[in-house]
Coordinates of C-alpha atoms in Angstrom, one line a residue:
M1 CA 14.6 -31.7 13.8
S2 CA 12.9 -31.5 10.4
P3 CA 14.2 -29.2 7.6
D4 CA 11.0 -27.2 7.9
F5 CA 11.9 -26.4 11.5
W6 CA 15.4 -25.3 10.6
M7 CA 14.3 -23.1 7.7
L8 CA 11.4 -21.3 9.5
T9 CA 13.3 -21.0 12.8
S10 CA 16.4 -19.5 11.2
F11 CA 14.2 -17.1 9.3
L12 CA 12.5 -15.8 12.5
V13 CA 15.9 -15.7 14.4
L14 CA 17.5 -13.7 11.6
L15 CA 14.6 -11.2 11.6
L16 CA 14.7 -10.8 15.4
I17 CA 18.4 -10.1 15.4
G18 CA 17.9 -7.3 12.8
V19 CA 19.1 -9.0 9.5
P20 CA 17.3 -7.3 6.6
V21 CA 14.2 -9.2 5.3
A22 CA 15.8 -9.9 1.9
F23 CA 18.9 -11.5 3.4
S24 CA 16.8 -13.3 6.0
L25 CA 14.8 -15.0 3.2
A26 CA 17.9 -16.0 1.3
L27 CA 19.9 -17.3 4.2
S28 CA 17.0 -19.3 5.7
G29 CA 16.3 -20.7 2.3
A30 CA 19.9 -21.8 2.0
I31 CA 19.7 -23.4 5.5
G32 CA 16.6 -25.3 4.5
I33 CA 18.4 -26.6 1.3
L34 CA 21.4 -27.8 3.4
A35 CA 19.2 -29.4 6.1
G36 CA 16.7 -31.1 3.8
L37 CA 18.2 -31.5 0.4
S38 CA 21.8 -31.6 -0.6
P39 CA 24.7 -29.1 -0.5
D40 CA 25.0 -29.7 -4.2
M41 CA 21.6 -28.0 -4.6
L42 CA 23.1 -24.7 -3.4
A43 CA 24.1 -24.4 -7.1
T44 CA 20.5 -23.4 -7.8
L45 CA 20.8 -20.2 -5.7
G46 CA 21.7 -18.1 -8.7
T47 CA 19.0 -19.5 -10.9
N48 CA 16.3 -19.1 -8.3
T49 CA 17.4 -15.5 -7.6
Y50 CA 17.1 -14.7 -11.3
N51 CA 13.8 -16.5 -11.6
G52 CA 12.4 -14.4 -8.7
V53 CA 12.6 -11.1 -10.8
A54 CA 12.5 -12.4 -14.4
K55 CA 8.8 -11.5 -14.7
Y56 CA 7.7 -8.9 -17.2
P57 CA 4.9 -7.4 -15.0
L58 CA 7.5 -6.4 -12.4
I59 CA 8.7 -3.7 -14.7
A60 CA 5.6 -1.7 -13.6
I61 CA 6.9 -1.4 -10.1
P62 CA 9.9 0.9 -10.6
L63 CA 7.9 2.9 -13.1
F64 CA 5.0 3.5 -10.7
I65 CA 7.6 4.4 -8.0
L66 CA 9.0 7.0 -10.3
T67 CA 5.5 8.2 -11.2
G68 CA 4.8 8.8 -7.5
L69 CA 8.1 10.7 -6.9
V70 CA 7.6 12.9 -10.0
F71 CA 4.1 13.9 -8.9
E72 CA 5.3 14.5 -5.4
K73 CA 7.9 17.0 -6.6
S74 CA 5.7 18.6 -9.2
G75 CA 3.7 20.6 -6.8
V76 CA 0.5 18.7 -7.4
A77 CA -0.1 18.0 -3.7
L78 CA -0.5 21.8 -2.9
R79 CA -2.9 22.2 -5.8
L80 CA -4.9 19.2 -4.6
V81 CA -5.1 20.7 -1.1
R82 CA -6.5 24.0 -2.4
F83 CA -9.1 22.2 -4.5
A84 CA -10.1 20.0 -1.5
Q85 CA -10.4 23.1 0.7
A86 CA -12.6 24.7 -1.9
L87 CA -14.8 21.6 -2.0
I88 CA -15.1 21.1 1.8
G89 CA -15.0 24.7 2.9
P90 CA -14.3 26.2 6.4
R91 CA -15.7 23.9 9.0
H92 CA -14.7 22.0 12.1
G93 CA -12.5 19.1 11.0
G94 CA -12.2 20.7 7.5
L95 CA -8.4 20.4 7.3
A96 CA -8.5 16.8 8.5
M97 CA -11.0 16.0 5.8
V98 CA -8.8 17.8 3.3
A99 CA -5.8 15.7 4.3
I100 CA -7.8 12.5 3.9
L101 CA -9.2 13.5 0.5
V102 CA -5.8 14.5 -0.8
C103 CA -4.3 11.2 0.3
L104 CA -7.0 9.3 -1.6
I105 CA -6.3 11.3 -4.8
M106 CA -2.5 11.0 -4.4
G107 CA -2.9 7.3 -3.9
G108 CA -4.3 7.1 -7.4
M109 CA -0.9 8.4 -8.7
S110 CA 1.8 6.8 -6.6
G111 CA 0.5 3.4 -5.5
S112 CA 2.9 3.8 -2.5
G113 CA 1.8 4.6 1.0
P114 CA 5.1 6.1 2.3
A115 CA 5.4 8.4 -0.8
D116 CA 1.8 9.5 -0.3
A117 CA 2.3 10.1 3.4
A118 CA 5.5 12.2 2.8
A119 CA 3.9 14.4 0.1
V120 CA 0.7 15.2 2.0
A121 CA 2.5 15.6 5.4
M122 CA 4.8 18.2 4.0
V123 CA 1.9 20.3 2.8
M124 CA -0.8 19.7 5.4
L125 CA 1.1 19.4 8.8
P126 CA 2.0 23.1 9.1
S127 CA -1.5 24.3 8.4
M128 CA -3.1 21.7 10.6
T129 CA -0.7 22.7 13.5
R130 CA -1.6 26.4 13.1
A131 CA -5.3 25.4 13.2
G132 CA -4.7 23.8 16.6
Y133 CA -4.5 20.1 15.7
P134 CA -2.0 18.2 17.9
K135 CA 1.0 17.0 15.8
P136 CA 0.6 13.4 16.9
F137 CA -3.0 13.4 15.7
S138 CA -2.2 15.0 12.4
A139 CA 0.7 12.7 11.7
T140 CA -1.3 9.6 12.5
L141 CA -4.3 10.7 10.5
I142 CA -2.2 11.3 7.4
A143 CA -0.3 8.0 7.9
A144 CA -3.6 6.2 8.1
S145 CA -5.1 7.9 5.1
A146 CA -2.0 7.3 3.0
S147 CA -2.2 3.6 3.7
T148 CA -5.1 3.5 1.2
A149 CA -2.6 3.9 -1.6
I150 CA -2.0 0.1 -1.6
L151 CA -5.7 -0.3 -2.3
I152 CA -6.4 2.5 -4.8
P153 CA -5.0 1.7 -8.2
P154 CA -2.2 1.8 -9.4
S155 CA -1.2 -0.2 -6.3
I156 CA 2.3 -1.7 -6.2
A157 CA 1.2 -4.3 -3.6
L158 CA -1.6 -5.5 -5.9
I159 CA 0.8 -5.7 -8.9
L160 CA 2.9 -8.1 -6.8
Y161 CA -0.2 -10.1 -5.7
S162 CA -1.2 -10.6 -9.3
I163 CA 2.3 -12.1 -10.0
V164 CA 2.4 -14.3 -6.9
V165 CA -1.2 -15.7 -7.3
P166 CA -1.5 -17.4 -10.7
G167 CA -4.5 -16.5 -13.0
V168 CA -5.5 -13.3 -11.3
D169 CA -6.2 -10.4 -13.7
L170 CA -4.4 -7.2 -12.5
R171 CA -7.0 -5.0 -14.1
A172 CA -9.7 -6.8 -12.0
L173 CA -7.6 -6.3 -8.9
F174 CA -7.2 -2.6 -9.6
A175 CA -11.0 -2.2 -10.2
A176 CA -11.7 -4.3 -7.0
G177 CA -9.5 -2.1 -4.9
L178 CA -11.2 1.2 -5.7
F179 CA -14.3 1.1 -3.6
P180 CA -12.7 -0.6 -0.5
G181 CA -9.9 2.0 -0.7
V182 CA -12.4 4.9 -0.9
I183 CA -14.4 3.4 2.0
A184 CA -11.3 2.9 4.1
G185 CA -10.5 6.6 3.6
L186 CA -14.0 8.0 4.2
V187 CA -14.6 6.1 7.5
L188 CA -11.6 8.1 8.9
M189 CA -13.5 11.4 8.3
L190 CA -16.1 10.7 11.0
P191 CA -13.8 10.5 14.0
A192 CA -11.7 13.4 12.6
W193 CA -14.8 15.6 12.4
L194 CA -16.1 14.5 15.9
L195 CA -12.7 15.1 17.6
A196 CA -12.2 18.5 15.9
R197 CA -15.6 19.6 17.2
R198 CA -15.1 18.2 20.6
Y199 CA -11.7 19.8 21.2
G200 CA -12.2 22.9 19.1
W201 CA -9.1 22.2 17.0
E202 CA -10.2 24.3 14.0
N203 CA -12.1 27.5 14.1
P204 CA -14.0 27.9 10.8
E205 CA -15.0 31.5 11.5
G206 CA -13.1 34.0 9.3
A207 CA -11.3 31.2 7.4
E208 CA -11.0 31.9 3.7
R209 CA -12.4 29.4 1.1
P210 CA -10.4 29.2 -2.1
P211 CA -12.4 29.9 -5.2
L212 CA -13.7 26.5 -6.5
G213 CA -13.3 27.3 -10.2
E214 CA -9.7 28.5 -10.0
S215 CA -8.6 25.7 -7.6
F216 CA -10.3 23.1 -9.9
R217 CA -8.5 24.5 -12.9
Q218 CA -5.1 24.4 -11.1
A219 CA -5.8 20.8 -9.8
L220 CA -7.1 19.5 -13.1
P221 CA -3.7 18.1 -14.4
A222 CA -3.3 16.2 -11.2
L223 CA -6.9 14.9 -11.2
F224 CA -6.5 13.7 -14.8
A225 CA -3.6 11.4 -13.9
P226 CA -5.7 8.6 -12.3
V227 CA -8.2 9.0 -15.2
L228 CA -5.3 8.5 -17.7
I229 CA -4.0 5.4 -16.0
L230 CA -7.3 3.7 -15.2
G231 CA -9.0 4.8 -18.4
G232 CA -6.1 3.4 -20.5
L233 CA -6.4 0.1 -18.7
R234 CA -10.1 -0.1 -19.1
S235 CA -10.1 0.8 -22.8
G236 CA -7.4 -1.7 -23.5
L237 CA -5.1 1.0 -24.8
F238 CA -2.5 0.1 -22.1
T239 CA -1.3 -3.0 -20.4
P240 CA -0.5 -2.4 -16.7
T241 CA 3.2 -2.0 -17.6
E242 CA 2.4 0.4 -20.4
A243 CA 0.1 2.4 -18.1
A244 CA 3.1 2.9 -15.8
V245 CA 5.1 4.3 -18.7
A246 CA 2.2 6.6 -19.6
G247 CA 2.0 7.7 -15.9
V248 CA 5.7 8.6 -15.8
T249 CA 5.5 10.4 -19.1
Y250 CA 2.5 12.4 -18.1
G251 CA 4.0 13.3 -14.7
V252 CA 7.2 14.6 -16.3
V253 CA 5.3 16.7 -18.8
I254 CA 3.1 18.2 -16.0
G255 CA 6.1 18.9 -13.8
L256 CA 8.3 20.4 -16.5
F257 CA 5.8 22.4 -18.6
V258 CA 2.6 22.9 -16.6
T259 CA 3.5 23.4 -12.9
R260 CA 7.1 24.1 -13.9
E261 CA 8.3 23.0 -10.4
L262 CA 10.4 20.3 -11.9
D263 CA 13.6 20.8 -13.9
W264 CA 15.9 18.3 -15.7
R265 CA 18.4 18.2 -12.9
N266 CA 15.7 17.3 -10.3
L267 CA 14.3 14.8 -12.8
W268 CA 17.7 13.1 -13.0
R269 CA 17.8 13.0 -9.1
L270 CA 14.3 11.5 -8.9
C271 CA 15.4 8.8 -11.3
G272 CA 18.2 8.0 -8.9
E273 CA 15.8 7.9 -5.9
A274 CA 13.4 5.7 -7.8
A275 CA 16.3 3.4 -8.8
V276 CA 17.4 3.0 -5.1
I277 CA 13.9 2.3 -3.9
S278 CA 13.2 -0.1 -6.8
G279 CA 16.6 -1.8 -6.1
V280 CA 15.5 -2.5 -2.5
V281 CA 12.2 -3.9 -3.7
M282 CA 13.7 -6.0 -6.4
L283 CA 16.4 -7.4 -4.1
I284 CA 13.7 -8.6 -1.7
I285 CA 11.7 -10.2 -4.6
A286 CA 14.9 -11.8 -6.0
L287 CA 16.2 -13.3 -2.8
A288 CA 12.7 -14.4 -1.8
G289 CA 13.0 -16.7 -4.9
I290 CA 15.5 -18.8 -2.9
F291 CA 13.1 -19.1 0.1
A292 CA 10.1 -19.9 -2.2
W293 CA 12.0 -22.6 -4.0
A294 CA 13.3 -24.2 -0.8
G295 CA 9.9 -24.1 0.8
T296 CA 8.3 -25.7 -2.2
M297 CA 10.9 -28.5 -2.6
L298 CA 10.8 -29.3 1.1
G299 CA 7.0 -29.2 1.3
T300 CA 7.2 -26.5 4.0
F301 CA 4.4 -24.4 2.6
R302 CA 2.2 -27.4 2.0
H303 CA 2.7 -28.6 5.6
L304 CA 1.9 -25.2 7.0
A305 CA -1.2 -24.9 4.7
E306 CA -2.4 -28.3 5.9
W307 CA -1.9 -27.3 9.5
L308 CA -3.9 -24.1 9.0
I309 CA -6.8 -26.0 7.3
S310 CA -6.8 -28.5 10.2
L311 CA -7.4 -25.8 12.7
S312 CA -11.1 -25.4 11.7
D313 CA -13.7 -26.7 9.3
S314 CA -15.2 -23.2 9.2
G315 CA -14.0 -20.9 6.5
A316 CA -15.1 -17.9 8.5
V317 CA -13.1 -18.9 11.5
L318 CA -10.0 -19.6 9.5
L319 CA -10.4 -16.3 7.6
I320 CA -10.4 -14.4 11.0
L321 CA -7.3 -16.3 12.0
V322 CA -5.6 -15.5 8.7
M323 CA -6.6 -11.8 9.0
V324 CA -5.2 -11.5 12.5
A325 CA -1.9 -13.1 11.4
V326 CA -1.6 -10.8 8.4
L327 CA -2.4 -7.8 10.6
L328 CA 0.4 -8.8 13.0
A329 CA 2.7 -9.3 10.1
G330 CA 1.8 -5.9 8.7
M331 CA 2.9 -4.3 12.0
L332 CA 6.4 -5.7 11.4
L333 CA 7.0 -6.2 7.7
D334 CA 6.3 -4.3 4.5
A335 CA 3.6 -5.4 2.0
I336 CA 6.0 -6.9 -0.5
S337 CA 7.6 -9.1 2.1
I338 CA 4.3 -10.3 3.5
Y339 CA 3.0 -11.3 0.1
L340 CA 6.2 -13.2 -0.8
I341 CA 6.4 -15.0 2.6
L342 CA 2.7 -15.7 3.3
M343 CA 1.1 -16.3 -0.1
P344 CA 2.7 -19.7 -0.8
I345 CA 1.0 -20.8 2.4
L346 CA -2.3 -19.0 1.9
I347 CA -3.0 -20.0 -1.7
P348 CA -3.8 -23.7 -0.8
V349 CA -6.0 -22.4 2.1
M350 CA -7.8 -20.0 -0.3
Q351 CA -8.4 -22.8 -2.8
H352 CA -9.6 -25.2 -0.1
F353 CA -12.3 -22.9 1.2
G354 CA -13.2 -21.5 -2.3
W355 CA -12.4 -17.9 -1.4
H356 CA -12.4 -15.6 -4.5
P357 CA -8.8 -14.7 -5.2
V358 CA -9.6 -11.1 -6.2
W359 CA -11.6 -10.5 -3.1
F360 CA -9.1 -12.2 -0.9
G361 CA -6.3 -10.1 -2.4
I362 CA -8.2 -6.9 -1.5
V363 CA -8.9 -8.1 2.1
L364 CA -5.2 -8.9 2.5
A365 CA -4.3 -5.5 1.2
M366 CA -6.7 -3.8 3.7
N367 CA -5.0 -5.7 6.5
I368 CA -1.6 -4.7 5.3
A369 CA -2.7 -1.1 4.9
I370 CA -3.8 -1.1 8.6
G371 CA -0.4 -2.5 9.5
Q372 CA 1.4 0.4 7.7
F373 CA 0.3 2.8 10.5
T374 CA 0.3 0.4 13.5
P375 CA 3.4 0.5 15.8
P376 CA 6.0 -0.9 16.4
V377 CA 7.1 -0.9 12.8
A378 CA 4.7 1.5 11.0
I379 CA 6.4 2.7 7.8
N380 CA 3.8 5.4 7.0
L381 CA 3.8 6.6 10.6
M382 CA 7.6 6.7 10.7
V383 CA 7.5 9.0 7.7
T384 CA 4.9 11.4 9.0
A385 CA 6.4 11.4 12.5
E386 CA 9.7 12.4 11.0
V387 CA 8.1 15.3 9.1
A388 CA 6.2 16.4 12.3
K389 CA 9.4 16.1 14.4
I390 CA 7.7 14.0 17.0
R391 CA 8.5 10.6 18.6
L392 CA 6.7 7.5 17.3
E393 CA 5.4 6.6 20.7
Q394 CA 3.4 9.8 20.9
T395 CA 1.1 8.5 18.2
V396 CA 0.2 5.1 19.6
G397 CA -3.1 6.2 21.1
W398 CA -4.3 7.8 17.9
A399 CA -3.1 4.9 15.9
M400 CA -5.2 2.5 17.9
L401 CA -8.3 4.6 17.3
F402 CA -7.7 4.7 13.5
V403 CA -6.9 0.9 13.5
A404 CA -10.4 0.3 15.0
V405 CA -12.1 2.7 12.5
M406 CA -10.4 1.3 9.4
G407 CA -10.9 -2.2 10.8
S408 CA -14.7 -1.6 10.5
A409 CA -14.2 -1.0 6.8
L410 CA -12.2 -4.2 6.6
V411 CA -15.0 -6.2 8.3
L412 CA -17.5 -4.6 5.9
V413 CA -15.6 -5.8 2.8
A414 CA -14.9 -9.2 4.3
V415 CA -18.6 -9.8 5.1
F416 CA -19.9 -8.3 1.8
P417 CA -17.5 -9.4 -1.0
E418 CA -19.5 -7.6 -3.7
I419 CA -18.2 -4.3 -2.4
A420 CA -14.9 -5.4 -4.0
L421 CA -16.2 -7.6 -6.8
W422 CA -19.1 -5.5 -8.2
L423 CA -17.0 -3.0 -10.2
P424 CA -14.7 -5.6 -11.9
R425 CA -17.9 -7.5 -12.9
V426 CA -19.5 -4.3 -14.3
L427 CA -16.3 -3.5 -16.3
G428 CA -16.3 -7.0 -17.8
Y429 CA -13.2 -8.5 -16.2
A430 CA -13.0 -12.2 -15.5
V431 CA -14.0 -12.5 -11.8

């Protein structure tokens, strides 16, 4: 058996028996080194682990995680809900549309689907349940809408993609993700509205509409957060890492002095939560350095890329195969693991067929976003199902509906790359 076989097989076996992804990557990388290189090369494990995280742009990840947690606890979600209700008004499907719109705005603060899903579910699920929406539907809709957070900047997934794929401008990725993220959210509104009308889930008669001016004034601090982050990036005032620092600082000021729903004790606790979440993320990235080094030295990634390219001479056919594979991976793994495992294989394929790296990154992110609410392992759906106090299997039917709907947005971006590339070009980024 070849070293490639031992490394890949051990990785799959370790995953199947429940070993965490980070340790599966490290152990299978070590097995590959033993099988194909020399036991003496195990001395490189420490160096490769360090090299996996010794990248300056990675500092943005824990900072954006903290930004999302701060805004979640600062009461901005409730203010955004009232503003969205004032915009949409009482109508069939109104609360469902509000949930989608708030998820899109919250995605521009956190960059994390699960954080987005938790914040919106806590606010929206009680009111949607009182309006007659079934809990499985509401939980699935919020989980699907929150998945757009990995597309709408600042996206933690896109930060990692810019590090894994050499030469990709993170600012261009952020700009490219905006329209596809908004489209992915908006397409969910049509089935939500149709289903609400058909089943009479929400009676708009007699419902109060919050005053637009007052609700806008209260939501203005939250609405300014994406403007601060993206405007600072566009103007050149911030690098992506500095934008993360600005986001944290702004969120703390809003929570402590504007909404006053955050105090110093809670802020200290949020720093601890962000450290734990960031530690998990960084551990995966660090131990993936062993897997990446072993795969590169053994030629495993090159062999897999050559095998993929040999499947078809058609770039369109191979793109479909890659998208299906990434979607299946998204049903089982988180975005960070998928990028670390698959990108060393997909980069040669992308270069062979001349796919634009910014567009390809957005298409991959859309696939992964769909996987975040697709059972069996749907991290966003697990969060919202826990908030709703329902079993995950109750959401499967609704999840399949929203997979098909968001899949149509994915097809649109895949067929028309300019949907993603137009804005970066207009903003003058190198694409």
